[in-house]
Short mmCIF file of C-alpha atoms and ligand atoms in Angstrom, two decimals:
data_model
loop_
_atom_site.label_atom_id
_atom_site.label_comp_id
_atom_site.label_asym_id
_atom_site.label_seq_id
_atom_site.Cartn_x
_atom_site.Cartn_y
_atom_site.Cartn_z
CA UNK A 1 20.22 22.92 5.69
CA UNK A 2 22.39 22.94 8.83
CA UNK A 3 22.65 19.93 11.12
CA UNK A 4 21.45 22.04 14.03
CA UNK A 5 18.16 22.98 12.46
CA UNK A 6 17.50 19.34 11.59
CA UNK A 7 18.23 18.29 15.18
CA UNK A 8 15.91 21.01 16.44
CA UNK A 9 13.14 19.84 14.17
CA UNK A 10 13.61 16.25 15.27
CA UNK A 11 13.17 17.31 18.89
CA UNK A 12 9.90 19.06 18.09
CA UNK A 13 8.41 16.04 16.31
CA UNK A 14 5.34 14.63 17.93
CA UNK A 15 5.94 11.36 16.10
CA UNK A 16 9.66 10.84 16.53
CA UNK A 17 11.70 8.56 14.36
CA UNK A 18 13.30 5.72 16.30
CA UNK A 19 16.97 4.78 16.25
CA UNK A 20 17.51 1.53 14.42
CA UNK A 21 20.06 -0.98 15.77
CA UNK A 22 22.88 -1.68 13.29
CA UNK A 23 21.76 -5.31 12.81
CA UNK A 24 18.56 -4.19 11.16
CA UNK A 25 19.79 -1.01 9.47
CA UNK A 26 19.90 -2.88 6.14
CA UNK A 27 16.11 -3.16 6.29
CA UNK A 28 15.67 0.61 6.16
CA UNK A 29 15.78 1.98 2.60
CA UNK A 30 17.80 5.14 1.86
CA UNK A 31 16.13 8.39 2.90
CA UNK A 32 13.63 6.71 5.25
CA UNK A 33 13.02 7.24 8.99
CA UNK A 34 11.60 4.44 11.14
CA UNK A 35 8.53 5.12 13.24
CA UNK A 36 6.60 2.96 15.66
CA UNK A 37 3.46 5.02 15.11
CA UNK A 38 1.18 4.36 12.16
CA UNK A 39 0.60 7.43 9.97
CA UNK A 40 -2.70 7.70 8.10
CA UNK A 41 -2.50 8.95 4.53
CA UNK A 42 -5.11 9.06 1.81
CA UNK A 43 -7.03 11.16 -0.66
CA UNK A 44 -10.69 11.83 0.13
CA UNK A 45 -12.82 10.74 3.07
CA UNK A 46 -12.79 7.39 4.83
CA UNK A 47 -15.63 5.45 3.16
CA UNK A 48 -18.36 3.63 5.05
CA UNK A 49 -19.94 0.46 3.76
CA UNK A 50 -23.07 -1.59 3.60
CA UNK A 51 -21.26 -4.92 3.52
CA UNK A 52 -24.14 -6.84 1.96
CA UNK A 53 -23.64 -4.65 -1.13
CA UNK A 54 -19.84 -4.74 -1.08
CA UNK A 55 -18.06 -6.60 -3.90
CA UNK A 56 -14.54 -7.08 -5.19
CA UNK A 57 -14.63 -7.17 -8.98
CA UNK A 58 -12.21 -8.88 -11.36
CA UNK A 59 -12.31 -7.73 -14.97
CA UNK A 60 -10.27 -6.91 -18.07
CA UNK A 61 -8.07 -9.65 -19.54
CA UNK A 62 -9.77 -12.58 -17.82
CA UNK A 63 -11.64 -15.54 -19.32
CA UNK A 64 -14.66 -14.58 -17.20
CA UNK A 65 -15.41 -11.48 -15.12
CA UNK A 66 -16.10 -12.25 -11.49
CA UNK A 67 -17.39 -10.52 -8.41
CA UNK A 68 -16.53 -11.69 -4.88
CA UNK A 69 -18.47 -11.02 -1.71
CA UNK A 70 -16.64 -10.42 1.58
CA UNK A 71 -17.79 -13.84 2.84
CA UNK A 72 -16.36 -15.52 -0.24
CA UNK A 73 -12.99 -13.89 0.39
CA UNK A 74 -12.97 -14.87 4.05
CA UNK A 75 -13.68 -18.47 3.00
CA UNK A 76 -10.45 -18.61 0.94
CA UNK A 77 -7.20 -19.82 2.60
CA UNK A 78 -5.97 -17.18 5.06
CA UNK A 79 -2.34 -16.15 5.48
CA UNK A 80 -0.50 -14.10 8.10
CA UNK A 81 2.54 -12.16 7.01
CA UNK A 82 5.02 -9.92 8.82
CA UNK A 83 6.69 -7.26 6.68
CA UNK A 84 8.27 -3.82 6.63
CA UNK A 85 6.39 -0.97 4.93
CA UNK A 86 7.87 2.17 3.37
CA UNK A 87 5.99 5.34 2.46
CA UNK A 88 7.36 7.75 -0.12
CA UNK A 89 6.88 10.60 2.41
CA UNK A 90 9.86 9.00 4.21
CA UNK A 91 8.42 6.94 7.05
CA UNK A 92 9.02 3.23 7.37
CA UNK A 93 7.45 0.86 9.85
CA UNK A 94 9.12 -2.47 10.59
CA UNK A 95 7.55 -5.84 11.46
CA UNK A 96 3.94 -5.04 10.65
CA UNK A 97 1.65 -8.07 10.81
CA UNK A 98 -1.18 -8.50 8.33
CA UNK A 99 -3.70 -11.21 7.73
CA UNK A 100 -5.76 -11.92 4.65
CA UNK A 101 -5.75 -13.79 1.37
CA UNK A 102 -2.54 -14.09 -0.62
CA UNK A 103 -3.05 -12.49 -4.01
CA UNK A 104 -1.54 -15.68 -5.47
CA UNK A 105 -4.18 -17.80 -3.76
CA UNK A 106 -6.94 -15.42 -4.82
CA UNK A 107 -5.76 -15.84 -8.44
CA UNK A 108 -6.37 -19.59 -8.33
CA UNK A 109 -10.05 -18.83 -8.79
CA UNK A 110 -9.43 -16.60 -11.83
CA UNK A 111 -8.36 -17.42 -15.34
CA UNK A 112 -6.17 -14.53 -16.43
CA UNK A 113 -5.55 -14.46 -20.18
CA UNK A 114 -1.86 -14.87 -21.10
CA UNK A 115 -1.77 -11.25 -22.33
CA UNK A 116 -2.96 -9.88 -18.96
CA UNK A 117 0.48 -8.85 -17.71
CA UNK A 118 -0.42 -5.68 -15.79
CA UNK A 119 -2.92 -4.97 -13.05
CA UNK A 120 -4.79 -1.79 -12.18
CA UNK A 121 -5.92 -1.89 -8.58
CA UNK A 122 -9.19 0.01 -8.21
CA UNK A 123 -10.12 1.41 -4.82
CA UNK A 124 -12.73 3.65 -3.29
CA UNK A 125 -12.50 7.43 -3.23
CA UNK A 126 -11.42 7.26 -6.89
CA UNK A 127 -8.03 5.82 -6.10
CA UNK A 128 -6.18 3.53 -8.43
CA UNK A 129 -2.63 2.28 -8.69
CA UNK A 130 -0.85 0.04 -11.19
CA UNK A 131 1.46 -2.92 -10.56
CA UNK A 132 2.82 -5.56 -12.97
CA UNK A 133 1.14 -8.92 -12.31
CA UNK A 134 4.50 -10.50 -11.55
CA UNK A 135 4.96 -8.15 -8.59
CA UNK A 136 1.76 -9.43 -7.02
CA UNK A 137 2.71 -13.11 -7.01
CA UNK A 138 5.05 -13.10 -3.99
CA UNK A 139 4.40 -14.76 -0.61
CA UNK A 140 3.82 -11.44 1.17
CA UNK A 141 1.33 -9.79 -1.21
CA UNK A 142 -1.99 -9.93 0.61
CA UNK A 143 -5.57 -8.81 0.32
CA UNK A 144 -5.55 -7.88 3.98
CA UNK A 145 -8.51 -7.54 6.32
CA UNK A 146 -6.58 -7.52 9.61
CA UNK A 147 -3.61 -5.73 11.13
CA UNK A 148 -1.80 -6.90 14.28
CA UNK A 149 -4.54 -9.42 15.04
CA UNK A 150 -7.46 -6.98 14.76
CA UNK A 151 -9.78 -6.13 11.86
CA UNK A 152 -8.36 -3.18 9.91
CA UNK A 153 -9.57 0.17 11.16
CA UNK A 154 -11.60 2.08 8.55
CA UNK A 155 -8.80 4.67 8.27
CA UNK A 156 -6.26 1.98 7.45
CA UNK A 157 -8.41 0.40 4.76
CA UNK A 158 -11.22 -1.75 6.22
CA UNK A 159 -12.80 -3.88 4.84
CA UNK A 160 -9.97 -4.81 2.48
CA UNK A 161 -6.66 -3.36 1.41
CA UNK A 162 -3.79 -4.57 -0.69
CA UNK A 163 -0.35 -5.04 0.89
CA UNK A 164 2.61 -4.99 -1.52
CA UNK A 165 5.51 -4.54 0.91
CA UNK A 166 8.36 -4.43 -1.61
CA UNK A 167 7.01 -1.27 -3.28
CA UNK A 168 6.37 2.18 -1.79
CA UNK A 169 3.18 2.09 0.23
CA UNK A 170 1.04 4.11 -2.19
CA UNK A 171 0.82 0.87 -4.23
CA UNK A 172 -0.86 -0.76 -1.20
CA UNK A 173 -4.34 0.59 -1.94
CA UNK A 174 -6.86 0.84 0.89
CA UNK A 175 -10.59 0.12 0.32
CA UNK A 176 -9.94 -2.01 -2.76
CA UNK A 177 -12.91 -2.85 -4.98
CA UNK A 178 -11.46 -4.31 -8.14
CA UNK A 179 -8.57 -5.75 -10.09
CA UNK A 180 -8.37 -4.95 -13.78
CA UNK A 181 -6.01 -7.13 -15.81
CA UNK A 182 -4.43 -5.27 -18.72
CA UNK A 183 -2.31 -6.07 -21.77
CA UNK A 184 -0.40 -2.83 -21.37
CA UNK A 185 0.64 -0.82 -18.39
CA UNK A 186 -1.41 2.27 -17.52
CA UNK A 187 -0.63 4.83 -14.82
CA UNK A 188 -2.66 5.06 -11.61
CA UNK A 189 -3.45 8.16 -9.55
CA UNK A 190 -0.05 8.97 -8.06
CA UNK A 191 1.81 7.58 -11.05
CA UNK A 192 0.04 10.21 -13.21
CA UNK A 193 0.92 12.84 -10.64
CA UNK A 194 4.69 12.54 -10.73
CA UNK A 195 5.37 9.44 -8.66
CA UNK A 196 7.56 6.68 -10.06
CA UNK A 197 5.83 3.95 -12.04
CA UNK A 198 7.83 1.12 -10.44
CA UNK A 199 8.39 2.47 -6.89
CA UNK A 200 11.09 0.28 -5.35
CA UNK A 201 12.14 1.80 -2.00
CA UNK A 202 15.66 0.35 -2.03
CA UNK A 203 16.27 2.02 -5.39
CA UNK A 204 14.63 5.23 -4.11
CA UNK A 205 12.23 5.23 -7.07
CA UNK A 206 10.14 8.04 -5.61
CA UNK A 207 9.42 10.28 -8.60
CA UNK A 208 9.20 9.86 -12.33
CA UNK A 209 10.66 13.20 -13.33
CA UNK A 210 11.95 16.01 -11.21
CA UNK A 211 11.86 15.43 -7.47
CA UNK A 212 8.59 16.57 -5.95
CA UNK A 213 9.54 18.76 -3.00
CA UNK A 214 8.20 16.71 -0.10
CA UNK A 215 9.85 18.09 3.06
CA UNK A 216 11.81 15.52 5.04
CA UNK A 217 9.46 15.86 8.00
CA UNK A 218 6.22 15.92 5.99
CA UNK A 219 5.05 12.65 7.53
CA UNK A 220 5.21 13.85 11.13
CA UNK A 221 2.48 16.37 10.35
CA UNK A 222 0.02 13.66 9.30
CA UNK A 223 -2.65 12.05 11.40
CA UNK A 224 -1.46 8.77 12.91
CA UNK A 225 -2.32 6.01 15.36
N1 MTE B 1 -7.83 4.16 -1.50
C1 MTE B 1 -6.65 4.71 -1.19
N2 MTE B 1 -5.63 3.91 -0.84
C2 MTE B 1 -4.43 4.44 -0.52
C3 MTE B 1 -4.21 5.83 -0.57
C4 MTE B 1 -5.30 6.65 -0.96
O1 MTE B 1 -5.19 7.88 -1.07
N3 MTE B 1 -6.51 6.06 -1.24
N4 MTE B 1 -2.98 6.35 -0.24
C5 MTE B 1 -1.81 5.45 -0.31
C6 MTE B 1 -0.67 6.00 0.38
S1 MTE B 1 0.10 7.31 -0.37
C7 MTE B 1 -0.15 5.44 1.51
S2 MTE B 1 1.31 5.95 2.18
C8 MTE B 1 -0.87 4.36 2.22
C9 MTE B 1 -1.11 4.76 3.66
O2 MTE B 1 -1.74 3.72 4.36
P1 MTE B 1 -2.07 3.98 5.90
O3 MTE B 1 -2.94 5.20 5.98
O4 MTE B 1 -2.71 2.74 6.39
O5 MTE B 1 -0.73 4.23 6.55
O6 MTE B 1 -2.13 4.09 1.63
C10 MTE B 1 -2.13 4.06 0.23
N5 MTE B 1 -3.41 3.60 -0.18
MO1 MO B 2 2.21 7.55 0.72
#
């Protein structure tokens, strides 16, 4: 691909990438473009909810299965966290602010059996994604209900989404409804469909086998805020 055609395409973008000052260039993983917009990506329709019937379920390798209401989650200690997010379709967004319950704090109310080393995150519209438990214990892993000081919009995952900033953003499931603790790892939706099981952006762990041909400017064609 010639440089000219890439420049031409960049000019036509309705959601242009922004130039990143050299001081923060190290925060942008290889192959990513920074945007100030907020693309919207998901499988299926945006769900709507009757919140009195909404629950977040914890099951699998736990001493006791539990189900949390939205009120119960809002009553847990709340944390704000600013982080960078990186989507496998090559957009990154820096300094995003989320508020919710730290996964680590949420876990204090759950007795995970010692053999429960992996977690399947279950979400609405038949979405699921897998993450090792250890990856969910960091300061910036949140069950988020708010973004930039406002409740999440339905398209971005209201009432509750997971934020796992150090992995590609498909691991940050929107509309989460359950955590399943597992003795062995099992692949989620995208992981079964050719995406990398681990998904570290700085290692460019995009695909598990052959590269899936996602065009460099795929993300600019998505809906976005
Ligand atoms: N429930 C659900 N969560 C999901 C997805 C999905 O299809 N369904 N897509 C993932 C992908 S691929 C990305 S990049 C992010 C996008 O989040 P956003 O729309 O808020 O930018 O959500 C992730 N969470
Ligand atoms: Mo994505």
